[in-house]
DNA sequence: TGTACATCAGTGAACGCGCGTTCACTGATGTAC
DNA sequence: TGTACATCAGTGAACGCGCGTTCACTGATGTAC
């Protein structure tokens, strides 16, 4: 059981994990301007260099392959967030360093982030729902994390969810801008600055949140 | 020239603008879980009730139809923003009323917003680039608008762009959440609250922006 | 008011093509003896 | 070390189907006289 799968070598001579090659072929085809539901099974096998029928040795259909891509892509995203958190945070430059980590990761794992971005509202319901579910999970995890900060004592659980939601939102937006920026061939540093400003603004807003809420309430009375 | 196009009435008896019907058929098919590049020309004509060949009387190909959908969808979005701005803003509840307008519009014109959301990172490069271009324009317009506010005098043009970018970003996120919420069949009011909090947080952050930037600079020295 | 004519949206048949899925098969590999 | 056997990834041919695009056509409509 779980013997490593080797290519049958009918044509080539390589020893490759074909299953992995199929997953990567889809990411590659998506990078060449296709959405997932516009990629055919035959295209994928052609890219890998096997017969269409051989596909079924690894996945029952394309959707299953897609769902596996969702979970591996989110593994990449979680790794990124872990790196950001573990990073020895020297108080003052937390935000900038976080954004720098973002950028490095998105550059290195571009196709995973592109996959999530494209299929988050894509045409395949199963993928969309799975991505939505994973993002909801991510927000909850971050909220739990934020609750451990000393300053968080005056926040309700609901507000922590909102804040976490907003931070994930800012992260998504930064990733999206990076994906588009690369396409337009623009500069890195410019977008790191932009991302830093955006994230810092969220933090500033959060720090002001409580006091302002009180003001707002007294106003409407 | 520009005579109204009537259906040839070979089958039915309706007098319909077929061109419009084709555009709406695509939005309808996308609402039934397909991305644009996974919709076939034949599906569209089948939906409208004409022969595939008749398609070419109205558009040279599917991409042209898609580009027209981009511009009409953005017309809807601009209308929404205009309504938000013109709305007699009673100072205190600007944010809440803006979010309410958002929600109303997205509900009414759901398919246009869904189209933009889905194709913003979709598989068709031409659509993606056009949407990116329109969004960039929108940010610039908003920045110009913000510059007219009295408090804006201490802001650089670049910072106004960042702020406008962030506000459009918050708007996009609210729209996205609404689109997903409808799918999950959740409550409206809950998401209006959420949207309000998100937008208010951006405003709060913006108001704190300048002073904090000075603090940050003195820290790093 | 009646007739001849141009316009043009829609028809329906035809084409070659790539698609997903099935099937009986092949042959390299690892294992048991 | 040598042999017989089970496993199973990959083969290649075949199927029926929906695709985009072409073409000569039809027939309702508006216009000129």
CSV table of C-alpha atoms (C1' of nucleotides) in Angstrom, one decimal:
chain,number,residue,atom,x,y,z
A,1,UNK,CA,0.0,0.0,0.0
A,2,UNK,CA,1.1,3.6,-0.8
A,3,UNK,CA,3.9,2.3,-3.0
A,4,UNK,CA,5.3,5.2,-4.9
A,5,UNK,CA,3.7,5.5,-8.4
A,6,UNK,CA,6.2,5.3,-11.2
A,7,UNK,CA,5.5,6.3,-14.8
A,8,UNK,CA,5.2,3.2,-17.0
A,9,UNK,CA,8.0,4.5,-19.2
A,10,UNK,CA,6.3,3.5,-22.4
A,11,UNK,CA,7.7,6.6,-24.1
A,12,UNK,CA,10.2,8.4,-21.9
A,13,UNK,CA,12.7,7.2,-19.4
A,14,UNK,CA,11.9,9.4,-16.4
A,15,UNK,CA,10.8,8.1,-13.0
A,16,UNK,CA,8.1,10.6,-12.1
A,17,UNK,CA,5.1,10.7,-9.8
A,18,UNK,CA,2.4,11.0,-12.4
A,19,UNK,CA,-0.2,12.0,-9.9
A,20,UNK,CA,1.8,15.0,-8.9
A,21,UNK,CA,2.5,15.8,-12.6
A,22,UNK,CA,-1.2,15.9,-13.3
A,23,UNK,CA,-1.8,18.4,-10.5
A,24,UNK,CA,1.0,20.6,-11.7
A,25,UNK,CA,-0.2,20.4,-15.3
A,26,UNK,CA,-3.5,21.9,-14.3
A,27,UNK,CA,-1.8,24.8,-12.4
A,28,UNK,CA,0.4,25.3,-15.5
A,29,UNK,CA,-2.6,25.4,-17.8
A,30,UNK,CA,-4.3,27.8,-15.6
A,31,UNK,CA,-1.3,30.0,-15.7
A,32,UNK,CA,-1.7,30.1,-19.4
A,33,UNK,CA,-5.0,31.8,-19.1
A,34,UNK,CA,-7.7,29.2,-18.6
A,35,UNK,CA,-10.2,28.9,-15.8
A,36,UNK,CA,-10.5,25.4,-14.2
A,37,UNK,CA,-13.8,24.5,-15.8
A,38,UNK,CA,-12.4,25.4,-19.2
A,39,UNK,CA,-9.6,22.9,-19.0
A,40,UNK,CA,-10.2,19.5,-20.5
A,41,UNK,CA,-9.1,16.2,-19.2
A,42,UNK,CA,-7.3,15.5,-22.5
A,43,UNK,CA,-5.4,18.8,-22.3
A,44,UNK,CA,-4.1,17.8,-18.9
A,45,UNK,CA,-2.9,14.3,-20.0
A,46,UNK,CA,-1.4,15.8,-23.1
A,47,UNK,CA,0.6,18.2,-21.0
A,48,UNK,CA,1.9,15.3,-18.8
A,49,UNK,CA,2.5,13.0,-21.8
A,50,UNK,CA,0.1,10.1,-21.0
A,51,UNK,CA,-3.0,8.8,-22.7
A,52,UNK,CA,-6.4,10.3,-21.6
A,53,UNK,CA,-7.5,6.9,-20.2
A,54,UNK,CA,-4.5,6.8,-17.8
A,55,UNK,CA,-5.9,9.8,-16.0
A,56,UNK,CA,-8.4,7.5,-14.3
A,57,UNK,CA,-5.6,5.6,-12.6
A,58,UNK,CA,-5.1,8.7,-10.4
A,59,UNK,CA,-8.4,10.6,-10.2
A,60,UNK,CA,-12.1,9.6,-10.8
A,61,UNK,CA,-12.7,13.0,-12.5
A,62,UNK,CA,-11.4,16.5,-12.9
A,63,UNK,CA,-13.4,17.9,-10.0
A,64,UNK,CA,-11.6,15.6,-7.5
A,65,UNK,CA,-8.3,16.8,-8.9
A,66,UNK,CA,-9.5,20.4,-8.4
A,67,UNK,CA,-10.5,19.7,-4.8
A,68,UNK,CA,-7.1,18.4,-4.1
A,69,UNK,CA,-5.6,21.5,-5.5
A,70,UNK,CA,-7.7,23.6,-3.2
A,71,UNK,CA,-6.4,21.8,-0.1
A,72,UNK,CA,-2.7,21.9,-1.2
A,73,UNK,CA,-3.1,25.6,-2.1
A,74,UNK,CA,-4.5,26.3,1.3
A,75,UNK,CA,-1.6,24.3,2.9
A,76,UNK,CA,0.7,26.8,1.2
A,77,UNK,CA,-1.4,29.7,2.5
A,78,UNK,CA,-1.3,28.4,6.0
A,79,UNK,CA,2.4,27.9,5.9
A,80,UNK,CA,2.7,31.5,4.9
A,81,UNK,CA,0.6,32.7,7.8
A,82,UNK,CA,2.6,30.5,10.2
A,83,UNK,CA,5.8,32.0,8.9
A,84,UNK,CA,4.4,35.5,9.4
A,85,UNK,CA,3.4,34.7,13.0
A,86,UNK,CA,6.5,32.8,14.1
A,87,UNK,CA,8.8,35.4,12.6
A,88,UNK,CA,10.6,37.1,15.5
A,89,UNK,CA,8.5,40.3,15.5
A,90,UNK,CA,10.6,43.3,16.5
A,91,UNK,CA,7.6,45.3,17.6
A,92,UNK,CA,8.0,48.3,15.3
A,93,UNK,CA,8.3,46.7,11.9
A,94,UNK,CA,5.8,43.9,12.3
A,95,UNK,CA,3.6,45.1,9.5
A,96,UNK,CA,6.3,45.7,7.0
A,97,UNK,CA,8.0,42.4,7.6
A,98,UNK,CA,4.6,40.6,7.3
A,99,UNK,CA,4.0,42.2,4.0
A,100,UNK,CA,7.5,41.3,2.8
A,101,UNK,CA,6.8,37.7,3.8
A,102,UNK,CA,3.6,37.8,1.9
A,103,UNK,CA,5.3,39.0,-1.2
A,104,UNK,CA,8.1,36.4,-1.0
A,105,UNK,CA,5.5,33.6,-0.6
A,106,UNK,CA,3.2,34.8,-3.4
A,107,UNK,CA,6.2,35.1,-5.7
A,108,UNK,CA,7.4,31.6,-4.9
A,109,UNK,CA,4.1,29.8,-4.9
A,110,UNK,CA,2.4,32.1,-7.4
A,111,UNK,CA,0.3,29.3,-9.1
A,112,UNK,CA,-1.3,28.2,-5.8
A,113,UNK,CA,-2.4,31.7,-5.0
A,114,UNK,CA,-3.6,32.3,-8.5
A,115,UNK,CA,-5.6,29.1,-8.3
A,116,UNK,CA,-7.4,30.2,-5.2
A,117,UNK,CA,-8.0,33.7,-6.5
A,118,UNK,CA,-9.4,32.5,-9.8
A,119,UNK,CA,-11.6,29.8,-8.4
A,120,UNK,CA,-12.9,31.6,-5.4
A,121,UNK,CA,-15.6,32.9,-7.6
A,122,UNK,CA,-15.1,30.5,-10.4
A,123,UNK,CA,-17.6,28.4,-12.3
A,124,UNK,CA,-17.2,25.1,-10.3
A,125,UNK,CA,-19.6,25.2,-7.3
A,126,UNK,CA,-17.7,22.4,-5.4
A,127,UNK,CA,-14.4,24.3,-5.5
A,128,UNK,CA,-16.0,27.7,-4.7
A,129,UNK,CA,-17.7,26.2,-1.6
A,130,UNK,CA,-14.6,24.5,-0.4
A,131,UNK,CA,-12.5,27.7,-0.8
A,132,UNK,CA,-15.2,29.7,1.0
A,133,UNK,CA,-15.1,27.1,3.8
A,134,UNK,CA,-11.3,27.2,4.1
A,135,UNK,CA,-11.3,31.0,4.2
A,136,UNK,CA,-14.0,31.0,6.9
A,137,UNK,CA,-11.9,28.6,8.9
A,138,UNK,CA,-8.8,30.8,8.4
A,139,UNK,CA,-10.7,33.8,9.8
A,140,UNK,CA,-11.8,31.9,12.9
A,141,UNK,CA,-8.3,30.7,13.5
A,142,UNK,CA,-7.0,34.2,13.3
A,143,UNK,CA,-9.7,35.5,15.7
A,144,UNK,CA,-8.7,32.9,18.2
A,145,UNK,CA,-5.1,34.0,17.8
A,146,UNK,CA,-5.9,37.6,18.2
A,147,UNK,CA,-7.9,36.9,21.4
A,148,UNK,CA,-4.6,35.9,23.1
A,149,UNK,CA,-3.1,39.4,22.7
A,150,UNK,CA,-3.2,41.4,26.0
A,151,UNK,CA,-5.0,44.4,24.4
A,152,UNK,CA,-7.8,42.2,23.2
A,153,UNK,CA,-9.6,41.9,26.5
A,154,UNK,CA,-12.0,44.8,25.8
A,155,UNK,CA,-13.1,43.2,22.5
A,156,UNK,CA,-16.2,41.0,22.1
A,157,UNK,CA,-15.8,37.7,20.2
A,158,UNK,CA,-17.9,39.1,17.4
A,159,UNK,CA,-15.7,42.1,17.0
A,160,UNK,CA,-12.6,39.9,16.9
A,161,UNK,CA,-14.2,38.0,14.1
A,162,UNK,CA,-14.8,41.3,12.2
A,163,UNK,CA,-11.2,42.3,12.8
A,164,UNK,CA,-9.9,38.9,11.7
A,165,UNK,CA,-12.2,39.0,8.6
A,166,UNK,CA,-10.8,42.4,7.8
A,167,UNK,CA,-7.2,41.4,8.1
A,168,UNK,CA,-7.7,38.3,5.9
A,169,UNK,CA,-9.5,40.7,3.5
A,170,UNK,CA,-6.6,43.0,3.4
A,171,UNK,CA,-4.3,40.0,2.8
A,172,UNK,CA,-6.4,38.8,0.0
A,173,UNK,CA,-6.4,42.2,-1.6
A,174,UNK,CA,-2.6,42.4,-1.4
A,175,UNK,CA,-2.3,39.0,-3.0
A,176,UNK,CA,-4.7,40.0,-5.7
A,177,UNK,CA,-2.8,43.2,-6.4
A,178,UNK,CA,0.5,41.2,-6.6
A,179,UNK,CA,-1.0,38.8,-9.1
A,180,UNK,CA,-2.2,41.6,-11.3
A,181,UNK,CA,1.0,43.6,-10.8
A,182,UNK,CA,3.2,40.7,-12.1
A,183,UNK,CA,1.0,40.6,-15.1
A,184,UNK,CA,1.5,44.3,-15.8
A,185,UNK,CA,5.2,43.8,-15.1
A,186,UNK,CA,5.3,46.4,-12.4
A,187,UNK,CA,7.8,46.9,-9.6
A,188,UNK,CA,7.9,44.8,-6.4
A,189,UNK,CA,8.9,47.5,-3.9
A,190,UNK,CA,6.0,49.8,-4.9
A,191,UNK,CA,3.5,47.1,-4.0
A,192,UNK,CA,5.2,46.2,-0.7
A,193,UNK,CA,4.8,49.9,0.2
A,194,UNK,CA,1.2,49.8,-0.9
A,195,UNK,CA,0.5,46.6,1.0
A,196,UNK,CA,2.2,48.0,4.1
A,197,UNK,CA,0.1,51.1,4.1
A,198,UNK,CA,-3.1,49.1,3.6
A,199,UNK,CA,-2.4,46.7,6.4
A,200,UNK,CA,-1.2,49.5,8.7
A,201,UNK,CA,-4.4,51.4,8.1
A,202,UNK,CA,-6.5,48.4,9.2
A,203,UNK,CA,-4.4,48.2,12.4
A,204,UNK,CA,-4.8,51.9,13.1
A,205,UNK,CA,-8.6,51.6,12.5
A,206,UNK,CA,-8.8,48.6,14.9
A,207,UNK,CA,-6.9,50.5,17.6
A,208,UNK,CA,-9.4,53.4,17.3
A,209,UNK,CA,-12.4,51.0,17.1
A,210,UNK,CA,-13.7,50.9,20.7
A,211,UNK,CA,-13.5,54.6,21.5
A,212,UNK,CA,-15.2,55.6,18.3
A,213,UNK,CA,-17.9,53.1,18.8
A,214,UNK,CA,-18.8,54.8,22.0
A,215,UNK,CA,-18.8,58.2,20.3
A,216,UNK,CA,-21.1,56.8,17.6
A,217,UNK,CA,-23.5,55.5,20.2
A,218,UNK,CA,-23.7,58.7,22.1
A,219,UNK,CA,-24.3,60.6,18.8
A,220,UNK,CA,-27.3,58.5,17.8
A,221,UNK,CA,-28.9,58.8,21.2
B,1,UNK,CA,-28.8,53.0,-39.4
B,2,UNK,CA,-29.4,51.8,-35.8
B,3,UNK,CA,-32.8,50.6,-36.7
B,4,UNK,CA,-34.1,48.4,-33.8
B,5,UNK,CA,-33.4,44.8,-34.4
B,6,UNK,CA,-36.5,42.6,-34.3
B,7,UNK,CA,-36.6,38.8,-34.0
B,8,UNK,CA,-37.3,37.2,-37.3
B,9,UNK,CA,-40.3,35.4,-35.8
B,10,UNK,CA,-39.6,32.2,-37.6
B,11,UNK,CA,-40.9,30.3,-34.5
B,12,UNK,CA,-42.4,32.5,-31.9
B,13,UNK,CA,-44.3,35.7,-32.1
B,14,UNK,CA,-42.4,38.0,-29.8
B,15,UNK,CA,-40.8,41.2,-30.7
B,16,UNK,CA,-37.5,41.1,-28.9
B,17,UNK,CA,-34.1,42.8,-29.1
B,18,UNK,CA,-32.1,39.6,-29.8
B,19,UNK,CA,-28.8,41.3,-29.1
B,20,UNK,CA,-29.9,42.2,-25.6
B,21,UNK,CA,-31.3,38.7,-25.2
B,22,UNK,CA,-27.9,37.2,-26.0
B,23,UNK,CA,-26.2,39.4,-23.4
B,24,UNK,CA,-28.7,38.4,-20.8
B,25,UNK,CA,-28.5,34.7,-21.7
B,26,UNK,CA,-24.8,34.8,-20.9
B,27,UNK,CA,-25.4,36.4,-17.5
B,28,UNK,CA,-28.1,33.8,-16.8
B,29,UNK,CA,-25.8,30.9,-17.7
B,30,UNK,CA,-23.1,32.3,-15.5
B,31,UNK,CA,-25.6,32.5,-12.7
B,32,UNK,CA,-26.1,28.7,-13.2
B,33,UNK,CA,-22.5,28.0,-12.3
B,34,UNK,CA,-20.3,28.5,-15.3
B,35,UNK,CA,-17.4,30.8,-15.9
B,36,UNK,CA,-17.4,32.8,-19.1
B,37,UNK,CA,-14.8,30.8,-20.9
B,38,UNK,CA,-16.8,27.6,-20.2
B,39,UNK,CA,-19.9,28.9,-21.9
B,40,UNK,CA,-20.3,27.8,-25.5
B,41,UNK,CA,-21.7,29.9,-28.3
B,42,UNK,CA,-24.3,27.2,-29.0
B,43,UNK,CA,-25.5,27.2,-25.4
B,44,UNK,CA,-26.1,30.9,-25.6
B,45,UNK,CA,-28.1,30.7,-28.8
B,46,UNK,CA,-30.0,27.7,-27.4
B,47,UNK,CA,-31.0,29.7,-24.4
B,48,UNK,CA,-32.2,32.6,-26.6
B,49,UNK,CA,-34.0,30.3,-29.0
B,50,UNK,CA,-32.1,31.0,-32.2
B,51,UNK,CA,-29.8,29.1,-34.5
B,52,UNK,CA,-26.1,29.1,-33.7
B,53,UNK,CA,-25.4,30.8,-37.0
B,54,UNK,CA,-27.7,33.7,-36.1
B,55,UNK,CA,-25.2,34.7,-33.3
B,56,UNK,CA,-22.9,36.2,-35.9
B,57,UNK,CA,-25.5,38.8,-36.9
B,58,UNK,CA,-24.9,40.4,-33.5
B,59,UNK,CA,-21.4,39.7,-32.4
B,60,UNK,CA,-18.2,38.6,-34.2
B,61,UNK,CA,-17.4,36.2,-31.4
B,62,UNK,CA,-18.0,35.4,-27.7
B,63,UNK,CA,-15.2,37.7,-26.5
B,64,UNK,CA,-16.8,40.8,-28.0
B,65,UNK,CA,-20.0,39.9,-26.2
B,66,UNK,CA,-18.0,39.5,-23.0
B,67,UNK,CA,-16.3,42.9,-23.4
B,68,UNK,CA,-19.7,44.5,-23.8
B,69,UNK,CA,-20.9,42.9,-20.6
B,70,UNK,CA,-17.8,44.4,-18.8
B,71,UNK,CA,-18.8,47.9,-19.8
B,72,UNK,CA,-22.5,47.5,-19.1
B,73,UNK,CA,-21.6,46.0,-15.7
B,74,UNK,CA,-19.4,48.8,-14.8
B,75,UNK,CA,-22.1,51.3,-15.9
B,76,UNK,CA,-24.2,49.7,-13.2
B,77,UNK,CA,-21.4,49.9,-10.7
B,78,UNK,CA,-20.8,53.6,-11.5
B,79,UNK,CA,-24.5,54.3,-11.1
B,80,UNK,CA,-24.3,52.8,-7.7
B,81,UNK,CA,-21.4,54.9,-6.6
B,82,UNK,CA,-23.1,58.0,-8.0
B,83,UNK,CA,-26.2,57.2,-5.9
B,84,UNK,CA,-24.1,56.8,-2.8
B,85,UNK,CA,-22.4,60.2,-3.4
B,86,UNK,CA,-25.5,62.2,-4.3
B,87,UNK,CA,-27.5,60.7,-1.4
B,88,UNK,CA,-28.1,63.6,1.0
B,89,UNK,CA,-25.5,62.6,3.6
B,90,UNK,CA,-26.6,63.5,7.1
B,91,UNK,CA,-23.1,63.5,8.4
B,92,UNK,CA,-23.5,60.9,11.1
B,93,UNK,CA,-24.9,57.9,9.2
B,94,UNK,CA,-23.0,58.3,5.9
B,95,UNK,CA,-21.3,54.9,6.3
B,96,UNK,CA,-24.4,53.0,7.2
B,97,UNK,CA,-26.5,54.5,4.4
B,98,UNK,CA,-23.7,53.9,1.9
B,99,UNK,CA,-23.6,50.2,2.8
B,100,UNK,CA,-27.4,50.0,2.6
B,101,UNK,CA,-27.3,51.5,-0.9
B,102,UNK,CA,-24.6,48.9,-1.8
B,103,UNK,CA,-26.7,46.1,-0.6
B,104,UNK,CA,-29.8,47.3,-2.5
B,105,UNK,CA,-27.9,47.7,-5.7
B,106,UNK,CA,-26.1,44.4,-5.5
B,107,UNK,CA,-29.4,42.6,-4.8
B,108,UNK,CA,-31.1,44.3,-7.8
B,109,UNK,CA,-28.2,43.9,-10.2
B,110,UNK,CA,-26.8,40.8,-8.8
B,111,UNK,CA,-25.7,39.3,-12.1
B,112,UNK,CA,-23.7,42.3,-13.2
B,113,UNK,CA,-21.7,42.3,-9.9
B,114,UNK,CA,-21.3,38.5,-10.1
B,115,UNK,CA,-20.0,38.8,-13.6
B,116,UNK,CA,-17.3,41.3,-12.6
B,117,UNK,CA,-16.4,39.3,-9.5
B,118,UNK,CA,-16.0,36.1,-11.4
B,119,UNK,CA,-14.2,37.5,-14.4
B,120,UNK,CA,-11.9,39.8,-12.5
B,121,UNK,CA,-9.5,36.9,-12.2
B,122,UNK,CA,-11.2,34.7,-14.8
B,123,UNK,CA,-9.6,32.8,-17.6
B,124,UNK,CA,-10.1,35.3,-20.4
B,125,UNK,CA,-7.2,37.7,-20.5
B,126,UNK,CA,-9.1,40.4,-22.5
B,127,UNK,CA,-11.9,40.6,-19.9
B,128,UNK,CA,-9.5,40.5,-17.0
B,129,UNK,CA,-7.5,43.4,-18.4
B,130,UNK,CA,-10.5,45.5,-19.2
B,131,UNK,CA,-11.9,45.0,-15.7
B,132,UNK,CA,-8.6,45.8,-14.1
B,133,UNK,CA,-8.5,49.0,-16.2
B,134,UNK,CA,-12.0,50.0,-15.2
B,135,UNK,CA,-11.2,49.4,-11.5
B,136,UNK,CA,-8.0,51.5,-11.8
B,137,UNK,CA,-10.1,54.3,-13.3
B,138,UNK,CA,-12.6,54.0,-10.5
B,139,UNK,CA,-9.9,54.4,-7.9
B,140,UNK,CA,-8.5,57.5,-9.6
B,141,UNK,CA,-11.9,59.1,-9.9
B,142,UNK,CA,-12.5,58.5,-6.2
B,143,UNK,CA,-9.1,60.0,-5.3
B,144,UNK,CA,-10.0,63.1,-7.3
B,145,UNK,CA,-13.3,63.2,-5.4
B,146,UNK,CA,-11.7,62.8,-2.0
B,147,UNK,CA,-9.2,65.7,-2.8
B,148,UNK,CA,-12.2,68.1,-2.7
B,149,UNK,CA,-12.9,67.4,0.9
B,150,UNK,CA,-11.7,70.2,3.2
B,151,UNK,CA,-9.7,67.8,5.5
B,152,UNK,CA,-7.8,66.4,2.5
B,153,UNK,CA,-5.4,69.3,2.4
B,154,UNK,CA,-2.7,67.6,4.5
B,155,UNK,CA,-2.8,64.5,2.3
B,156,UNK,CA,-0.4,63.9,-0.6
B,157,UNK,CA,-1.8,62.8,-3.9
B,158,UNK,CA,-0.2,59.4,-3.5
B,159,UNK,CA,-1.8,58.9,-0.1
B,160,UNK,CA,-5.2,59.8,-1.6
B,161,UNK,CA,-4.7,57.1,-4.2
B,162,UNK,CA,-4.0,54.6,-1.4
B,163,UNK,CA,-7.1,55.6,0.5
B,164,UNK,CA,-9.3,55.5,-2.6
B,165,UNK,CA,-7.8,52.1,-3.4
B,166,UNK,CA,-8.6,50.9,0.1
B,167,UNK,CA,-12.2,52.1,-0.1
B,168,UNK,CA,-12.8,50.5,-3.4
B,169,UNK,CA,-11.2,47.4,-1.9
B,170,UNK,CA,-13.6,47.4,1.0
B,171,UNK,CA,-16.4,47.9,-1.4
B,172,UNK,CA,-15.3,44.9,-3.5
B,173,UNK,CA,-15.0,42.8,-0.3
B,174,UNK,CA,-18.5,43.7,0.8
B,175,UNK,CA,-19.9,42.9,-2.7
B,176,UNK,CA,-18.1,39.6,-2.6
B,177,UNK,CA,-19.4,38.7,0.8
B,178,UNK,CA,-22.9,39.5,-0.3
B,179,UNK,CA,-22.6,37.3,-3.4
B,180,UNK,CA,-21.4,34.4,-1.2
B,181,UNK,CA,-24.0,35.2,1.5
B,182,UNK,CA,-26.9,34.9,-0.9
B,183,UNK,CA,-25.5,31.5,-1.9
B,184,UNK,CA,-25.4,30.4,1.7
B,185,UNK,CA,-28.9,31.8,2.1
B,186,UNK,CA,-27.9,34.0,5.1
B,187,UNK,CA,-29.5,37.1,6.5
B,188,UNK,CA,-29.2,40.5,4.9
B,189,UNK,CA,-29.1,42.7,8.0
B,190,UNK,CA,-26.1,40.7,9.4
B,191,UNK,CA,-24.1,41.6,6.4
B,192,UNK,CA,-25.1,45.2,6.3
B,193,UNK,CA,-23.7,45.4,9.9
B,194,UNK,CA,-20.6,43.6,8.9
B,195,UNK,CA,-20.1,45.9,5.9
B,196,UNK,CA,-20.7,49.0,8.0
B,197,UNK,CA,-18.1,47.9,10.5
B,198,UNK,CA,-15.6,47.2,7.8
B,199,UNK,CA,-16.0,50.5,6.0
B,200,UNK,CA,-16.1,52.5,9.3
B,201,UNK,CA,-12.8,50.9,10.2
B,202,UNK,CA,-11.2,52.1,7.0
B,203,UNK,CA,-12.5,55.6,7.7
B,204,UNK,CA,-11.2,55.5,11.3
B,205,UNK,CA,-7.8,54.3,10.1
B,206,UNK,CA,-7.7,57.1,7.5
B,207,UNK,CA,-8.3,59.7,10.1
B,208,UNK,CA,-5.5,58.4,12.2
B,209,UNK,CA,-3.2,58.0,9.3
B,210,UNK,CA,-1.1,61.2,9.3
B,211,UNK,CA,-0.4,61.5,13.0
B,212,UNK,CA,0.6,57.8,13.2
B,213,UNK,CA,2.9,58.1,10.2
B,214,UNK,CA,4.8,60.8,12.2
B,215,UNK,CA,5.1,58.6,15.2
B,216,UNK,CA,6.3,55.7,13.1
B,217,UNK,CA,9.0,57.9,11.5
B,218,UNK,CA,10.2,59.2,14.9
B,219,UNK,CA,10.4,55.6,16.2
B,220,UNK,CA,12.6,54.4,13.4
B,221,UNK,CA,15.1,57.3,13.9
C,1,DT,C1',-53.4,52.8,-52.1
C,2,DG,C1',-50.7,49.2,-54.5
C,3,DT,C1',-46.5,47.2,-56.3
C,4,DA,C1',-41.5,46.2,-56.9
C,5,DC,C1',-37.4,46.0,-54.5
C,6,DA,C1',-33.5,46.1,-51.0
C,7,DT,C1',-32.4,44.9,-46.5
C,8,DC,C1',-31.1,41.7,-43.1
C,9,DA,C1',-32.2,38.6,-38.9
C,10,DG,C1',-32.8,34.0,-38.7
C,11,DT,C1',-32.6,29.1,-41.0
C,12,DG,C1',-30.9,24.4,-41.3
C,13,DA,C1',-27.5,21.5,-43.2
C,14,DA,C1',-22.9,20.5,-43.3
C,15,DC,C1',-17.8,20.3,-42.1
C,16,DG,C1',-14.0,18.7,-39.3
C,17,DC,C1',-12.5,18.6,-34.5
C,18,DG,C1',-11.7,17.8,-29.6
C,19,DC,C1',-14.2,16.0,-26.0
C,20,DG,C1',-15.1,12.2,-21.8
C,21,DT,C1',-15.4,7.6,-21.1
C,22,DT,C1',-15.1,2.3,-22.1
C,23,DC,C1',-12.4,-1.6,-23.0
C,24,DA,C1',-9.3,-5.4,-23.6
C,25,DC,C1',-4.4,-5.1,-23.8
C,26,DT,C1',0.7,-4.8,-22.4
C,27,DG,C1',4.7,-5.1,-20.1
C,28,DA,C1',7.8,-3.4,-16.2
C,29,DT,C1',8.2,-4.1,-11.4
C,30,DG,C1',8.2,-6.3,-6.7
C,31,DT,C1',7.5,-10.6,-4.2
C,32,DA,C1',7.2,-15.5,-2.9
C,33,DC,C1',9.4,-19.7,-3.3
D,1,DT,C1',20.4,-16.9,-7.6
D,2,DG,C1',16.5,-18.2,-10.7
D,3,DT,C1',11.6,-18.7,-11.8
D,4,DA,C1',6.6,-18.1,-11.7
D,5,DC,C1',3.1,-14.9,-10.6
D,6,DA,C1',0.3,-10.8,-9.2
D,7,DT,C1',0.0,-6.0,-9.5
D,8,DC,C1',-1.2,-2.0,-11.9
D,9,DA,C1',0.2,2.4,-14.6
D,10,DG,C1',-0.1,3.3,-19.1
D,11,DT,C1',-1.8,2.0,-24.1
D,12,DG,C1',-4.5,2.8,-28.3
D,13,DA,C1',-8.7,2.2,-30.6
D,14,DA,C1',-13.3,3.1,-30.5
D,15,DC,C1',-18.0,5.3,-29.3
D,16,DG,C1',-21.3,9.0,-29.7
D,17,DC,C1',-21.6,14.0,-28.8
D,18,DG,C1',-21.4,19.0,-28.7
D,19,DC,C1',-18.5,22.4,-30.5
D,20,DG,C1',-17.4,26.9,-33.8
D,21,DT,C1',-17.9,28.3,-38.3
D,22,DT,C1',-19.4,28.3,-43.4
D,23,DC,C1',-22.9,28.7,-46.7
D,24,DA,C1',-26.8,29.4,-49.7
D,25,DC,C1',-31.4,30.1,-48.4
D,26,DT,C1',-35.9,32.4,-46.8
D,27,DG,C1',-39.3,35.5,-45.8
D,28,DA,C1',-40.9,39.5,-43.0
D,29,DT,C1',-40.3,44.4,-43.0
D,30,DG,C1',-39.6,49.3,-44.6
D,31,DT,C1',-39.2,52.3,-48.5
D,32,DA,C1',-39.5,54.3,-53.2
D,33,DC,C1',-42.4,55.1,-56.8
